[in-house]
Amino acid sequence: MKILVPVKRVLDYNVKPRVKADGTGVDLANVKMSMNPFDEIAVEEAIRLKEKGAASEIVAVSIGPAKAQETLRTALAMGADRAILVQTDDAVEPLAVAKILKAIADAEAPGLVILGKQAIDDDNNQTGQMLAALTGWAQGTFASKVDVEGDSVSVTREVDGGLETVKLKTPAVVTTDLRLNEPRYASLPNIMKAKSKPLETKSPTDYGVDTAPRVKVLKVAEPPVRQAGIKVADVDELVAKLKAMGVHS
Ligand code: AMP
């Protein structure tokens, strides 16, 4: 079984985003970019399935600028076998990403597509669900456990107030939640090896997909600045202040 893993290049999760002065978006000039953390979990899960003998090949895909090659090389260094870069400098919305992934899924015929549950830059949480709709495949979102059993996959989902386990017939779409696994770091020898793994470059038009935006961003703003706190001398003073603020126990 082949596994397709879409990986997005996003602002590194340790970087504090700076909003552009004109409020049109986040300033990405000269800031550290990395693989979306949920996608690292997806790559890790695919590698573990391959190590268990449940998968034969892992194909990483990224839709983004030329620099998204670095993200793909990271996936290859972790253990993916080959990569496809669908190169574009446009901001690509989840629907267009899902359409491109559908075309790749048609060509590659994977048994599983493992995506992140959301990209931490836009927080859309849409692509996996849209891909499942476009392909007509079963979906198991917010996975905290994935087991492949013959031609089906059992996915434990993190739902409000507990866990839900579903059995999907493959091919299927799975999206990763935080507790699924802890991604490995690529070793230096594997980083070197990844440089010679195959990386194919395509464009959205190769897949007949129009990436023109459907959504217009009206405004991006910084969160309100946190007010400074005050120090109280003791519990009595704290209780008095809380009462004065109208906070009741
Ligand atoms: P989103 O729906 O944008 O929150 O993204 C959910 C998941 O879809 C991500 O974690 C990735 O696995 C995948 N994805 C979204 N955008 C891209 C992209 N440009 N390239 C590759 N994968 C993507």
PDB file of C-alpha atoms and ligand atoms in Angstrom:
ATOM      1  CA  MET A   1       0.000   0.000   0.000  1.00  0.00           C
ATOM      2  CA  LYS A   2       1.194   3.452  -0.935  1.00  0.00           C
ATOM      3  CA  ILE A   3       0.720   6.384   1.470  1.00  0.00           C
ATOM      4  CA  LEU A   4       0.434   9.973   0.287  1.00  0.00           C
ATOM      5  CA  VAL A   5       1.438  12.621   2.836  1.00  0.00           C
ATOM      6  CA  PRO A   6       0.703  16.282   2.044  1.00  0.00           C
ATOM      7  CA  VAL A   7       3.091  18.591   3.918  1.00  0.00           C
ATOM      8  CA  LYS A   8       2.740  22.359   4.103  1.00  0.00           C
ATOM      9  CA  ARG A   9       5.525  24.886   4.619  1.00  0.00           C
ATOM     10  CA  VAL A  10       4.372  27.296   7.309  1.00  0.00           C
ATOM     11  CA  LEU A  11       5.722  29.924   9.666  1.00  0.00           C
ATOM     12  CA  ASP A  12       7.701  28.039  12.340  1.00  0.00           C
ATOM     13  CA  TYR A  13       5.563  27.472  15.436  1.00  0.00           C
ATOM     14  CA  ASN A  14       8.181  29.167  17.652  1.00  0.00           C
ATOM     15  CA  VAL A  15       8.094  32.402  15.674  1.00  0.00           C
ATOM     16  CA  LYS A  16       5.840  35.196  16.874  1.00  0.00           C
ATOM     17  CA  PRO A  17       3.903  36.318  13.784  1.00  0.00           C
ATOM     18  CA  ARG A  18       4.164  39.967  12.760  1.00  0.00           C
ATOM     19  CA  VAL A  19       1.175  41.444  10.992  1.00  0.00           C
ATOM     20  CA  LYS A  20       2.002  43.604   7.960  1.00  0.00           C
ATOM     21  CA  ALA A  21       1.540  47.315   8.575  1.00  0.00           C
ATOM     22  CA  ASP A  22      -1.279  47.515   6.009  1.00  0.00           C
ATOM     23  CA  GLY A  23      -3.218  44.686   7.710  1.00  0.00           C
ATOM     24  CA  THR A  24      -3.270  42.483   4.584  1.00  0.00           C
ATOM     25  CA  GLY A  25      -1.603  39.472   6.179  1.00  0.00           C
ATOM     26  CA  VAL A  26       1.335  38.122   8.167  1.00  0.00           C
ATOM     27  CA  ASP A  27       4.816  39.280   7.216  1.00  0.00           C
ATOM     28  CA  LEU A  28       6.748  36.235   5.991  1.00  0.00           C
ATOM     29  CA  ALA A  29       9.885  38.095   4.858  1.00  0.00           C
ATOM     30  CA  ASN A  30      13.027  36.670   6.477  1.00  0.00           C
ATOM     31  CA  VAL A  31      11.258  34.534   9.066  1.00  0.00           C
ATOM     32  CA  LYS A  32      11.911  30.895   9.859  1.00  0.00           C
ATOM     33  CA  MET A  33       9.576  28.516   8.036  1.00  0.00           C
ATOM     34  CA  SER A  34       9.129  24.815   8.818  1.00  0.00           C
ATOM     35  CA  MET A  35       6.932  21.838   8.141  1.00  0.00           C
ATOM     36  CA  ASN A  36       3.457  22.229   9.651  1.00  0.00           C
ATOM     37  CA  PRO A  37       3.705  20.314  12.986  1.00  0.00           C
ATOM     38  CA  PHE A  38       0.614  18.165  12.285  1.00  0.00           C
ATOM     39  CA  ASP A  39       2.213  17.155   8.968  1.00  0.00           C
ATOM     40  CA  GLU A  40       5.364  16.004  10.793  1.00  0.00           C
ATOM     41  CA  ILE A  41       3.034  13.733  12.767  1.00  0.00           C
ATOM     42  CA  ALA A  42       1.520  12.523   9.469  1.00  0.00           C
ATOM     43  CA  VAL A  43       4.976  11.724   8.015  1.00  0.00           C
ATOM     44  CA  GLU A  44       5.932   9.917  11.237  1.00  0.00           C
ATOM     45  CA  GLU A  45       2.752   7.831  11.158  1.00  0.00           C
ATOM     46  CA  ALA A  46       3.342   6.861   7.525  1.00  0.00           C
ATOM     47  CA  ILE A  47       6.914   5.798   8.377  1.00  0.00           C
ATOM     48  CA  ARG A  48       5.704   3.728  11.341  1.00  0.00           C
ATOM     49  CA  LEU A  49       3.150   1.978   9.109  1.00  0.00           C
ATOM     50  CA  LYS A  50       5.908   1.252   6.606  1.00  0.00           C
ATOM     51  CA  GLU A  51       8.192  -0.040   9.360  1.00  0.00           C
ATOM     52  CA  LYS A  52       5.374  -2.376  10.509  1.00  0.00           C
ATOM     53  CA  GLY A  53       5.047  -3.695   6.957  1.00  0.00           C
ATOM     54  CA  ALA A  54       1.611  -2.097   6.418  1.00  0.00           C
ATOM     55  CA  ALA A  55       2.890   0.308   3.743  1.00  0.00           C
ATOM     56  CA  SER A  56       5.290  -0.078   0.857  1.00  0.00           C
ATOM     57  CA  GLU A  57       5.964   3.490  -0.291  1.00  0.00           C
ATOM     58  CA  ILE A  58       5.555   6.992   1.135  1.00  0.00           C
ATOM     59  CA  VAL A  59       5.077   9.930  -1.230  1.00  0.00           C
ATOM     60  CA  ALA A  60       5.270  13.436   0.255  1.00  0.00           C
ATOM     61  CA  VAL A  61       3.525  16.290  -1.582  1.00  0.00           C
ATOM     62  CA  SER A  62       3.738  20.021  -1.045  1.00  0.00           C
ATOM     63  CA  ILE A  63       1.932  22.826  -2.824  1.00  0.00           C
ATOM     64  CA  GLY A  64       3.788  26.080  -2.476  1.00  0.00           C
ATOM     65  CA  PRO A  65       6.812  28.138  -3.515  1.00  0.00           C
ATOM     66  CA  ALA A  66      10.175  26.722  -4.674  1.00  0.00           C
ATOM     67  CA  LYS A  67      11.346  26.837  -1.039  1.00  0.00           C
ATOM     68  CA  ALA A  68       8.740  24.214  -0.118  1.00  0.00           C
ATOM     69  CA  GLN A  69      11.404  21.850  -1.513  1.00  0.00           C
ATOM     70  CA  GLU A  70      13.115  22.207   1.870  1.00  0.00           C
ATOM     71  CA  THR A  71       9.972  20.952   3.596  1.00  0.00           C
ATOM     72  CA  LEU A  72       9.855  18.002   1.217  1.00  0.00           C
ATOM     73  CA  ARG A  73      13.542  17.247   1.848  1.00  0.00           C
ATOM     74  CA  THR A  74      12.732  17.162   5.574  1.00  0.00           C
ATOM     75  CA  ALA A  75       9.989  14.602   4.885  1.00  0.00           C
ATOM     76  CA  LEU A  76      12.458  12.594   2.776  1.00  0.00           C
ATOM     77  CA  ALA A  77      15.089  12.796   5.524  1.00  0.00           C
ATOM     78  CA  MET A  78      12.557  11.518   8.062  1.00  0.00           C
ATOM     79  CA  GLY A  79      11.846   8.520   5.813  1.00  0.00           C
ATOM     80  CA  ALA A  80       9.532   9.346   2.890  1.00  0.00           C
ATOM     81  CA  ASP A  81      10.604   7.663  -0.359  1.00  0.00           C
ATOM     82  CA  ARG A  82       9.923  10.370  -2.942  1.00  0.00           C
ATOM     83  CA  ALA A  83       8.370  13.796  -3.219  1.00  0.00           C
ATOM     84  CA  ILE A  84       6.235  15.946  -5.492  1.00  0.00           C
ATOM     85  CA  LEU A  85       6.410  19.740  -5.373  1.00  0.00           C
ATOM     86  CA  VAL A  86       3.441  21.481  -6.982  1.00  0.00           C
ATOM     87  CA  GLN A  87       5.092  24.840  -7.391  1.00  0.00           C
ATOM     88  CA  THR A  88       3.191  28.102  -7.149  1.00  0.00           C
ATOM     89  CA  ASP A  89       3.819  31.477  -5.550  1.00  0.00           C
ATOM     90  CA  ASP A  90       0.087  32.099  -5.069  1.00  0.00           C
ATOM     91  CA  ALA A  91      -1.589  31.572  -1.731  1.00  0.00           C
ATOM     92  CA  VAL A  92      -3.509  28.361  -2.348  1.00  0.00           C
ATOM     93  CA  GLU A  93      -6.780  27.864  -0.479  1.00  0.00           C
ATOM     94  CA  PRO A  94      -7.838  24.466   0.938  1.00  0.00           C
ATOM     95  CA  LEU A  95     -10.286  23.757  -1.915  1.00  0.00           C
ATOM     96  CA  ALA A  96      -7.573  24.204  -4.557  1.00  0.00           C
ATOM     97  CA  VAL A  97      -5.106  22.160  -2.464  1.00  0.00           C
ATOM     98  CA  ALA A  98      -7.733  19.412  -2.151  1.00  0.00           C
ATOM     99  CA  LYS A  99      -8.364  19.469  -5.929  1.00  0.00           C
ATOM    100  CA  ILE A 100      -4.628  19.125  -6.635  1.00  0.00           C
ATOM    101  CA  LEU A 101      -4.352  16.311  -4.085  1.00  0.00           C
ATOM    102  CA  LYS A 102      -7.360  14.591  -5.696  1.00  0.00           C
ATOM    103  CA  ALA A 103      -5.593  14.668  -9.084  1.00  0.00           C
ATOM    104  CA  ILE A 104      -2.412  13.273  -7.498  1.00  0.00           C
ATOM    105  CA  ALA A 105      -4.434  10.619  -5.665  1.00  0.00           C
ATOM    106  CA  ASP A 106      -6.035   9.604  -8.991  1.00  0.00           C
ATOM    107  CA  ALA A 107      -2.586   9.238 -10.565  1.00  0.00           C
ATOM    108  CA  GLU A 108      -0.810   7.583  -7.620  1.00  0.00           C
ATOM    109  CA  ALA A 109      -3.670   5.416  -6.262  1.00  0.00           C
ATOM    110  CA  PRO A 110      -2.569   5.469  -2.607  1.00  0.00           C
ATOM    111  CA  GLY A 111      -4.300   3.298  -0.010  1.00  0.00           C
ATOM    112  CA  LEU A 112      -4.123   6.121   2.523  1.00  0.00           C
ATOM    113  CA  VAL A 113      -3.684   9.869   2.447  1.00  0.00           C
ATOM    114  CA  ILE A 114      -2.517  11.134   5.833  1.00  0.00           C
ATOM    115  CA  LEU A 115      -2.809  14.908   6.287  1.00  0.00           C
ATOM    116  CA  GLY A 116      -2.457  17.183   9.278  1.00  0.00           C
ATOM    117  CA  LYS A 117      -5.743  18.123  10.934  1.00  0.00           C
ATOM    118  CA  GLN A 118      -4.920  21.753  10.262  1.00  0.00           C
ATOM    119  CA  ALA A 119      -2.205  24.037   9.017  1.00  0.00           C
ATOM    120  CA  ILE A 120      -1.099  26.304  11.876  1.00  0.00           C
ATOM    121  CA  ASP A 121      -0.841  29.367   9.630  1.00  0.00           C
ATOM    122  CA  ASP A 122      -4.426  29.616   8.386  1.00  0.00           C
ATOM    123  CA  ASP A 123      -6.063  27.200  10.897  1.00  0.00           C
ATOM    124  CA  ASN A 124      -8.499  26.116   8.207  1.00  0.00           C
ATOM    125  CA  ASN A 125      -9.018  22.456   9.145  1.00  0.00           C
ATOM    126  CA  GLN A 126     -10.640  21.877   5.743  1.00  0.00           C
ATOM    127  CA  THR A 127      -8.277  20.184   3.310  1.00  0.00           C
ATOM    128  CA  GLY A 128      -8.601  16.562   4.496  1.00  0.00           C
ATOM    129  CA  GLN A 129     -12.378  16.773   4.662  1.00  0.00           C
ATOM    130  CA  MET A 130     -12.572  18.386   1.201  1.00  0.00           C
ATOM    131  CA  LEU A 131     -10.242  15.738  -0.242  1.00  0.00           C
ATOM    132  CA  ALA A 132     -12.457  12.976   1.196  1.00  0.00           C
ATOM    133  CA  ALA A 133     -15.487  14.636  -0.403  1.00  0.00           C
ATOM    134  CA  LEU A 134     -13.799  15.071  -3.805  1.00  0.00           C
ATOM    135  CA  THR A 135     -12.487  11.484  -3.906  1.00  0.00           C
ATOM    136  CA  GLY A 136     -15.578   9.942  -2.316  1.00  0.00           C
ATOM    137  CA  TRP A 137     -13.240   8.120   0.119  1.00  0.00           C
ATOM    138  CA  ALA A 138     -13.916   7.424   3.779  1.00  0.00           C
ATOM    139  CA  GLN A 139     -12.365   9.813   6.289  1.00  0.00           C
ATOM    140  CA  GLY A 140     -11.065   9.494   9.838  1.00  0.00           C
ATOM    141  CA  THR A 141     -10.242  12.949  11.164  1.00  0.00           C
ATOM    142  CA  PHE A 142      -8.357  14.002  14.355  1.00  0.00           C
ATOM    143  CA  ALA A 143      -6.669  10.604  14.643  1.00  0.00           C
ATOM    144  CA  SER A 144      -4.867   9.606  17.842  1.00  0.00           C
ATOM    145  CA  LYS A 145      -4.405   5.970  16.725  1.00  0.00           C
ATOM    146  CA  VAL A 146      -4.242   4.360  13.290  1.00  0.00           C
ATOM    147  CA  ASP A 147      -4.173   0.610  12.617  1.00  0.00           C
ATOM    148  CA  VAL A 148      -4.173  -0.916   9.163  1.00  0.00           C
ATOM    149  CA  GLU A 149      -5.992  -4.256   9.020  1.00  0.00           C
ATOM    150  CA  GLY A 150      -6.025  -5.767   5.516  1.00  0.00           C
ATOM    151  CA  ASP A 151      -8.091  -3.515   3.260  1.00  0.00           C
ATOM    152  CA  SER A 152      -9.459  -1.449   6.110  1.00  0.00           C
ATOM    153  CA  VAL A 153      -8.017   1.005   8.587  1.00  0.00           C
ATOM    154  CA  SER A 154      -9.167   1.545  12.131  1.00  0.00           C
ATOM    155  CA  VAL A 155      -8.875   5.142  13.342  1.00  0.00           C
ATOM    156  CA  THR A 156      -9.358   6.333  16.905  1.00  0.00           C
ATOM    157  CA  ARG A 157     -10.603   9.904  16.804  1.00  0.00           C
ATOM    158  CA  GLU A 158     -10.281  12.619  19.411  1.00  0.00           C
ATOM    159  CA  VAL A 159     -13.844  13.883  19.765  1.00  0.00           C
ATOM    160  CA  ASP A 160     -15.400  16.169  22.367  1.00  0.00           C
ATOM    161  CA  GLY A 161     -15.415  14.357  25.679  1.00  0.00           C
ATOM    162  CA  GLY A 162     -13.707  11.147  24.582  1.00  0.00           C
ATOM    163  CA  LEU A 163     -12.457   8.877  21.846  1.00  0.00           C
ATOM    164  CA  GLU A 164     -14.352   7.403  18.931  1.00  0.00           C
ATOM    165  CA  THR A 165     -13.015   4.464  16.912  1.00  0.00           C
ATOM    166  CA  VAL A 166     -14.114   4.086  13.307  1.00  0.00           C
ATOM    167  CA  LYS A 167     -13.280   1.447  10.713  1.00  0.00           C
ATOM    168  CA  LEU A 168     -12.714   2.762   7.208  1.00  0.00           C
ATOM    169  CA  LYS A 169     -12.437   0.876   3.965  1.00  0.00           C
ATOM    170  CA  THR A 170      -9.291   1.868   2.072  1.00  0.00           C
ATOM    171  CA  PRO A 171      -8.519   3.992   0.156  1.00  0.00           C
ATOM    172  CA  ALA A 172      -9.180   6.464   2.937  1.00  0.00           C
ATOM    173  CA  VAL A 173      -8.250   9.922   4.204  1.00  0.00           C
ATOM    174  CA  VAL A 174      -6.875  10.324   7.725  1.00  0.00           C
ATOM    175  CA  THR A 175      -6.017  13.582   9.495  1.00  0.00           C
ATOM    176  CA  THR A 176      -3.630  13.636  12.453  1.00  0.00           C
ATOM    177  CA  ASP A 177      -4.170  15.007  15.934  1.00  0.00           C
ATOM    178  CA  LEU A 178      -1.436  15.953  18.385  1.00  0.00           C
ATOM    179  CA  ARG A 179      -1.392  12.733  20.415  1.00  0.00           C
ATOM    180  CA  LEU A 180      -0.988  10.330  17.473  1.00  0.00           C
ATOM    181  CA  ASN A 181       2.800  10.089  17.857  1.00  0.00           C
ATOM    182  CA  GLU A 182       5.993  12.024  18.517  1.00  0.00           C
ATOM    183  CA  PRO A 183       7.759  12.698  15.236  1.00  0.00           C
ATOM    184  CA  ARG A 184      11.384  11.643  14.951  1.00  0.00           C
ATOM    185  CA  TYR A 185      14.254  13.980  14.130  1.00  0.00           C
ATOM    186  CA  ALA A 186      16.037  13.248  10.892  1.00  0.00           C
ATOM    187  CA  SER A 187      19.581  11.965  11.488  1.00  0.00           C
ATOM    188  CA  LEU A 188      22.494  13.584   9.683  1.00  0.00           C
ATOM    189  CA  PRO A 189      23.137  10.537   7.434  1.00  0.00           C
ATOM    190  CA  ASN A 190      19.436  10.518   6.517  1.00  0.00           C
ATOM    191  CA  ILE A 191      19.523  14.256   5.742  1.00  0.00           C
ATOM    192  CA  MET A 192      22.424  13.539   3.366  1.00  0.00           C
ATOM    193  CA  LYS A 193      20.620  10.549   1.825  1.00  0.00           C
ATOM    194  CA  ALA A 194      17.458  12.619   1.318  1.00  0.00           C
ATOM    195  CA  LYS A 195      19.345  14.882  -1.100  1.00  0.00           C
ATOM    196  CA  SER A 196      19.417  12.121  -3.684  1.00  0.00           C
ATOM    197  CA  LYS A 197      15.848  10.894  -3.250  1.00  0.00           C
ATOM    198  CA  PRO A 198      13.538  11.725  -6.192  1.00  0.00           C
ATOM    199  CA  LEU A 199      11.731  15.085  -6.111  1.00  0.00           C
ATOM    200  CA  GLU A 200       9.457  15.866  -9.045  1.00  0.00           C
ATOM    201  CA  THR A 201       8.305  19.439  -9.743  1.00  0.00           C
ATOM    202  CA  LYS A 202       4.860  20.133 -11.199  1.00  0.00           C
ATOM    203  CA  SER A 203       2.497  23.089 -11.443  1.00  0.00           C
ATOM    204  CA  PRO A 204      -1.221  23.441 -10.565  1.00  0.00           C
ATOM    205  CA  THR A 205      -2.014  23.683 -14.295  1.00  0.00           C
ATOM    206  CA  ASP A 206      -0.461  20.220 -14.823  1.00  0.00           C
ATOM    207  CA  TYR A 207      -3.406  19.009 -12.751  1.00  0.00           C
ATOM    208  CA  GLY A 208      -5.899  21.350 -14.437  1.00  0.00           C
ATOM    209  CA  VAL A 209      -6.554  23.217 -11.188  1.00  0.00           C
ATOM    210  CA  ASP A 210      -7.343  26.923 -11.051  1.00  0.00           C
ATOM    211  CA  THR A 211      -5.899  28.301  -7.815  1.00  0.00           C
ATOM    212  CA  ALA A 212      -7.620  31.709  -8.022  1.00  0.00           C
ATOM    213  CA  PRO A 213      -8.858  32.615  -4.524  1.00  0.00           C
ATOM    214  CA  ARG A 214     -12.540  32.235  -3.610  1.00  0.00           C
ATOM    215  CA  VAL A 215     -12.140  33.965  -0.276  1.00  0.00           C
ATOM    216  CA  LYS A 216     -11.131  37.589   0.223  1.00  0.00           C
ATOM    217  CA  VAL A 217      -9.219  38.419   3.404  1.00  0.00           C
ATOM    218  CA  LEU A 218     -10.642  41.697   4.645  1.00  0.00           C
ATOM    219  CA  LYS A 219      -8.261  42.396   7.488  1.00  0.00           C
ATOM    220  CA  VAL A 220      -5.588  40.763   9.619  1.00  0.00           C
ATOM    221  CA  ALA A 221      -4.925  42.292  13.048  1.00  0.00           C
ATOM    222  CA  GLU A 222      -2.625  41.590  15.997  1.00  0.00           C
ATOM    223  CA  PRO A 223      -4.339  40.184  19.098  1.00  0.00           C
ATOM    224  CA  PRO A 224      -5.013  42.839  21.771  1.00  0.00           C
ATOM    225  CA  VAL A 225      -1.936  43.596  23.879  1.00  0.00           C
ATOM    226  CA  ARG A 226      -2.103  41.897  27.276  1.00  0.00           C
ATOM    227  CA  GLN A 227      -2.580  44.305  30.173  1.00  0.00           C
ATOM    228  CA  ALA A 228       0.086  44.275  32.876  1.00  0.00           C
ATOM    229  CA  GLY A 229      -0.836  42.319  36.028  1.00  0.00           C
ATOM    230  CA  ILE A 230      -0.605  43.535  39.626  1.00  0.00           C
ATOM    231  CA  LYS A 231       0.941  41.922  42.685  1.00  0.00           C
ATOM    232  CA  VAL A 232      -1.155  41.449  45.808  1.00  0.00           C
ATOM    233  CA  ALA A 233       0.257  41.115  49.327  1.00  0.00           C
ATOM    234  CA  ASP A 234      -1.912  38.240  50.536  1.00  0.00           C
ATOM    235  CA  VAL A 235      -5.012  36.120  49.934  1.00  0.00           C
ATOM    236  CA  ASP A 236      -7.312  38.609  51.691  1.00  0.00           C
ATOM    237  CA  GLU A 237      -6.252  41.364  49.342  1.00  0.00           C
ATOM    238  CA  LEU A 238      -6.703  39.023  46.351  1.00  0.00           C
ATOM    239  CA  VAL A 239     -10.237  38.094  47.468  1.00  0.00           C
ATOM    240  CA  ALA A 240     -11.115  41.751  48.082  1.00  0.00           C
ATOM    241  CA  LYS A 241      -9.870  42.708  44.617  1.00  0.00           C
ATOM    242  CA  LEU A 242     -11.740  39.846  42.941  1.00  0.00           C
ATOM    243  CA  LYS A 243     -14.939  40.858  44.753  1.00  0.00           C
ATOM    244  CA  ALA A 244     -14.453  44.452  43.667  1.00  0.00           C
ATOM    245  CA  MET A 245     -14.098  43.183  40.062  1.00  0.00           C
ATOM    246  CA  GLY A 246     -17.352  41.253  40.409  1.00  0.00           C
ATOM    247  CA  VAL A 247     -15.682  37.790  40.313  1.00  0.00           C
ATOM    248  CA  HIS A 248     -17.497  35.328  42.618  1.00  0.00           C
ATOM    249  CA  SER A 249     -16.390  31.867  43.636  1.00  0.00           C
TER     250      SER A 249
HETATM  251  P1  AMP B   1      -5.808  23.212   6.370  1.00  0.00           P
HETATM  252  O1  AMP B   1      -7.095  22.642   5.859  1.00  0.00           O
HETATM  253  O2  AMP B   1      -5.292  24.355   5.534  1.00  0.00           O
HETATM  254  O3  AMP B   1      -5.863  23.553   7.843  1.00  0.00           O
HETATM  255  O4  AMP B   1      -4.681  22.074   6.207  1.00  0.00           O
HETATM  256  C1  AMP B   1      -4.869  20.745   6.653  1.00  0.00           C
HETATM  257  C2  AMP B   1      -3.784  19.851   6.088  1.00  0.00           C
HETATM  258  O5  AMP B   1      -3.859  19.837   4.656  1.00  0.00           O
HETATM  259  C3  AMP B   1      -2.354  20.255   6.396  1.00  0.00           C
HETATM  260  O6  AMP B   1      -1.956  19.809   7.678  1.00  0.00           O
HETATM  261  C4  AMP B   1      -1.591  19.546   5.268  1.00  0.00           C
HETATM  262  O7  AMP B   1      -1.457  18.158   5.534  1.00  0.00           O
HETATM  263  C5  AMP B   1      -2.556  19.711   4.092  1.00  0.00           C
HETATM  264  N1  AMP B   1      -2.239  20.943   3.322  1.00  0.00           N
HETATM  265  C6  AMP B   1      -2.861  22.143   3.384  1.00  0.00           C
HETATM  266  N2  AMP B   1      -2.276  23.035   2.546  1.00  0.00           N
HETATM  267  C7  AMP B   1      -1.242  22.366   1.950  1.00  0.00           C
HETATM  268  C8  AMP B   1      -0.248  22.713   0.984  1.00  0.00           C
HETATM  269  N3  AMP B   1      -0.175  23.950   0.452  1.00  0.00           N
HETATM  270  N4  AMP B   1       0.640  21.755   0.608  1.00  0.00           N
HETATM  271  C9  AMP B   1       0.581  20.507   1.139  1.00  0.00           C
HETATM  272  N5  AMP B   1      -0.320  20.131   2.044  1.00  0.00           N
HETATM  273  C10 AMP B   1      -1.233  21.028   2.441  1.00  0.00           C
END
